[in-house]
CSV table of C-alpha atoms in Angstrom, one decimal:
chain,number,residue,atom,x,y,z
A,1376,THR,CA,0.0,0.0,0.0
A,1377,ALA,CA,2.8,2.4,0.8
A,1378,LYS,CA,4.4,1.8,-2.6
A,1379,GLN,CA,1.1,2.4,-4.3
A,1380,LEU,CA,0.6,5.6,-2.4
A,1381,ASP,CA,4.1,6.7,-3.4
A,1382,ILE,CA,3.4,6.0,-7.0
A,1383,LEU,CA,0.1,8.0,-6.8
A,1384,LYS,CA,1.9,10.9,-5.1
A,1385,VAL,CA,4.5,10.9,-7.9
A,1386,ALA,CA,1.8,10.7,-10.5
A,1387,ALA,CA,0.0,13.7,-8.9
A,1388,MET,CA,3.2,15.8,-9.0
A,1389,GLY,CA,3.8,14.7,-12.6
A,1390,ALA,CA,0.2,15.6,-13.6
A,1391,ALA,CA,0.7,19.1,-12.1
A,1392,ILE,CA,4.0,19.6,-13.9
A,1393,GLY,CA,2.8,18.2,-17.2
A,1394,GLN,CA,-0.6,19.9,-16.9
A,1395,ALA,CA,-2.3,16.6,-17.6
A,1396,SER,CA,-5.1,14.7,-15.9
A,1397,LEU,CA,-4.2,12.6,-12.9
A,1398,ASP,CA,-5.9,9.6,-14.5
A,1399,ASP,CA,-3.7,9.9,-17.7
A,1400,THR,CA,-0.6,10.5,-15.7
A,1401,THR,CA,-1.2,7.6,-13.3
A,1402,TYR,CA,-1.9,5.3,-16.3
A,1403,ALA,CA,1.3,6.3,-18.0
A,1404,LEU,CA,3.4,5.9,-14.9
A,1405,THR,CA,2.0,2.5,-13.8
A,1406,SER,CA,2.2,1.2,-17.4
A,1407,ALA,CA,5.8,2.2,-17.7
A,1408,MET,CA,6.7,0.7,-14.3
A,1409,ALA,CA,4.9,-2.5,-15.1
A,1410,SER,CA,6.7,-3.0,-18.4
A,1411,GLY,CA,9.9,-3.9,-16.7
A,1412,ILE,CA,11.9,-1.5,-18.8
A,1413,GLY,CA,15.3,-0.5,-17.4
A,1414,GLY,CA,17.0,2.8,-16.9
A,1415,VAL,CA,15.2,4.1,-13.8
A,1416,LYS,CA,15.3,3.0,-10.1
A,1417,ASN,CA,11.9,4.2,-8.9
A,1418,ALA,CA,8.6,5.9,-9.8
A,1419,ALA,CA,10.0,9.4,-9.4
A,1420,GLU,CA,12.8,8.8,-12.0
A,1421,MET,CA,10.2,7.1,-14.3
A,1422,MET,CA,7.9,10.1,-14.1
A,1423,ALA,CA,10.9,12.4,-14.8
A,1424,VAL,CA,11.7,10.5,-18.0
A,1425,LEU,CA,8.0,10.5,-19.1
A,1426,ASN,CA,7.7,14.2,-18.5
A,1427,ALA,CA,11.0,14.8,-20.4
A,1428,THR,CA,9.7,12.7,-23.3
A,1429,VAL,CA,6.5,14.7,-23.5
A,1430,GLY,CA,8.5,18.0,-23.1
A,1431,ALA,CA,11.1,17.1,-25.7
A,1432,GLY,CA,8.6,15.7,-28.2
A,1433,ASP,CA,5.6,17.2,-29.9
A,1434,MET,CA,3.0,15.4,-27.8
A,1435,LYS,CA,0.9,15.6,-24.7
A,1436,LEU,CA,0.8,13.0,-21.9
A,1437,LYS,CA,-2.4,11.6,-23.4
A,1438,ASP,CA,-0.5,11.0,-26.7
A,1439,LEU,CA,2.3,9.3,-24.8
A,1440,ASN,CA,-0.3,7.0,-23.2
A,1441,GLY,CA,-1.4,6.0,-26.7
A,1442,ALA,CA,2.2,5.2,-27.5
A,1443,LEU,CA,2.7,3.2,-24.4
A,1444,SER,CA,-0.5,1.1,-25.1
A,1445,THR,CA,1.2,-0.3,-28.3
A,1446,GLY,CA,3.5,-2.5,-26.2
A,1447,ILE,CA,6.7,-0.5,-27.1
A,1448,LEU,CA,8.1,-0.6,-23.5
A,1449,SER,CA,7.8,-4.3,-22.9
A,1450,THR,CA,9.3,-4.9,-26.4
A,1451,ALA,CA,12.1,-2.5,-25.6
A,1452,ALA,CA,12.7,-4.2,-22.2
A,1453,THR,CA,13.0,-7.5,-23.9
A,1454,PHE,CA,15.9,-6.2,-25.9
A,1455,GLY,CA,17.5,-4.3,-23.0
A,1456,ILE,CA,16.7,-0.9,-24.3
A,1457,SER,CA,16.3,1.8,-21.6
A,1458,ILE,CA,13.2,4.0,-21.1
A,1459,GLN,CA,15.5,7.0,-21.9
A,1460,SER,CA,16.3,5.6,-25.3
A,1461,VAL,CA,12.6,4.8,-26.1
A,1462,GLY,CA,11.6,8.3,-24.9
A,1463,SER,CA,14.3,9.9,-27.0
A,1464,ALA,CA,13.2,8.0,-30.1
A,1465,LEU,CA,9.5,8.9,-29.5
A,1466,ALA,CA,10.3,12.6,-28.9
A,1467,THR,CA,12.4,12.7,-32.1
A,1468,LEU,CA,9.7,11.0,-34.2
A,1469,THR,CA,6.9,13.2,-32.9
A,1470,ASP,CA,9.0,16.3,-33.5
A,1471,ASN,CA,9.2,15.1,-37.1
A,1472,GLY,CA,5.4,14.9,-37.5
A,1473,GLU,CA,4.6,11.3,-36.5
A,1474,HIS,CA,1.7,10.7,-34.1
A,1475,ALA,CA,3.0,9.1,-30.9
A,1476,ASP,CA,1.1,5.9,-31.2
A,1477,GLU,CA,2.1,5.4,-34.8
A,1478,ALA,CA,5.7,6.2,-33.9
A,1479,ALA,CA,5.7,3.6,-31.1
A,1480,THR,CA,4.1,1.0,-33.3
A,1481,ARG,CA,6.8,1.5,-35.9
A,1482,LEU,CA,9.6,1.4,-33.3
A,1483,ARG,CA,8.2,-1.8,-31.9
A,1484,MET,CA,8.0,-3.4,-35.3
A,1485,THR,CA,11.5,-2.2,-36.2
A,1486,LEU,CA,12.9,-3.8,-33.0
A,1487,ALA,CA,11.1,-7.0,-33.8
A,1488,LEU,CA,12.4,-7.0,-37.4
A,1489,MET,CA,16.0,-6.2,-36.2
A,1490,SER,CA,15.9,-9.0,-33.7
A,1491,SER,CA,14.5,-11.6,-36.1
A,1492,PRO,CA,14.6,-10.0,-39.5
A,1493,SER,CA,13.1,-11.4,-42.6
A,1494,SER,CA,15.4,-12.3,-45.4
A,1495,MET,CA,14.7,-9.0,-47.2
A,1496,ALA,CA,15.3,-7.0,-44.0
A,1497,THR,CA,18.5,-8.9,-43.3
A,1498,LYS,CA,19.8,-7.9,-46.8
A,1499,GLN,CA,18.9,-4.3,-46.3
A,1500,LEU,CA,20.5,-4.2,-42.8
A,1501,GLU,CA,23.7,-5.8,-44.2
A,1502,ALA,CA,23.7,-3.3,-47.1
A,1503,LEU,CA,23.8,-0.6,-44.4
A,1504,GLY,CA,26.5,-2.5,-42.5
A,1505,LEU,CA,24.1,-3.1,-39.6
A,1506,THR,CA,23.0,-6.2,-37.6
A,1507,ALA,CA,20.8,-6.5,-34.5
A,1508,GLU,CA,23.9,-7.2,-32.5
A,1509,ASN,CA,25.5,-4.0,-33.7
A,1510,ALA,CA,22.5,-2.0,-32.6
A,1511,LYS,CA,22.4,-3.6,-29.2
A,1512,VAL,CA,26.2,-3.1,-28.6
A,1513,SER,CA,25.9,0.5,-29.7
A,1514,THR,CA,23.0,1.2,-27.3
A,1515,GLU,CA,24.8,-0.6,-24.4
A,1516,GLY,CA,28.0,1.4,-25.2
A,1517,MET,CA,26.2,4.7,-25.2
A,1518,ASN,CA,24.5,3.9,-21.9
A,1519,ALA,CA,27.8,2.9,-20.4
A,1520,VAL,CA,29.4,6.1,-21.4
A,1521,PHE,CA,26.5,8.1,-20.0
A,1522,ALA,CA,26.7,6.2,-16.7
A,1523,LYS,CA,30.5,6.7,-16.4
A,1524,SER,CA,30.1,10.4,-17.0
A,1525,GLY,CA,27.2,10.8,-14.6
A,1526,LEU,CA,24.9,12.0,-17.5
A,1527,THR,CA,21.5,10.8,-18.3
A,1528,THR,CA,19.3,11.4,-21.4
A,1529,THR,CA,17.0,13.3,-19.1
A,1530,LYS,CA,19.8,15.8,-18.2
A,1531,LEU,CA,20.7,16.3,-21.8
A,1532,ALA,CA,17.0,16.8,-22.7
A,1533,ASP,CA,16.7,19.4,-19.9
A,1534,ASP,CA,19.8,21.1,-21.2
A,1535,LEU,CA,18.5,21.2,-24.8
A,1536,ARG,CA,15.3,23.0,-23.6
A,1537,LYS,CA,17.3,25.9,-22.1
A,1538,PRO,CA,18.5,29.0,-24.0
A,1539,ASN,CA,21.8,28.0,-25.8
A,1540,GLY,CA,20.8,24.4,-24.9
A,1541,ILE,CA,22.8,22.7,-27.6
A,1542,ALA,CA,26.0,24.2,-26.3
A,1543,MET,CA,25.1,23.2,-22.7
A,1544,ALA,CA,24.4,19.6,-23.8
A,1545,ILE,CA,27.7,19.5,-25.7
A,1546,GLU,CA,29.5,20.9,-22.7
A,1547,ASP,CA,28.0,18.2,-20.4
């Protein structure tokens, strides 16, 4: 019960920050927590990543809920992809005109095809010099570098939203 109340408290603070309904915020937070995706230690960190995703992308929390309902987080968790990486991808895709739920569906399908690609997809990946293992190693390497430097994608996203944000993110 204490953990549930803590999650609800975090969701209430997230709803206030994100100017979203408590219902939408609680749904997003509990869905993300239940997915088993890595990259955060508790509900407060998960809420921070969700708010950063909404803030960095062209979406509202309700749109992010639609994206989460596609199963993207559990799929990403299966491949060891962090919530920060998924959030960054969703933010980028929505900034480029994709609807959040469509972007999440395409990301989920891309992950599935990269992990067990069709023969056509395998040829295309090889033509680009990519394999599923390359993508996994690259993501793990980036996360390791961030961890060693004390940086997170949330910190970089916060930097980018500030005046002269690109310079601040590069400096970090």
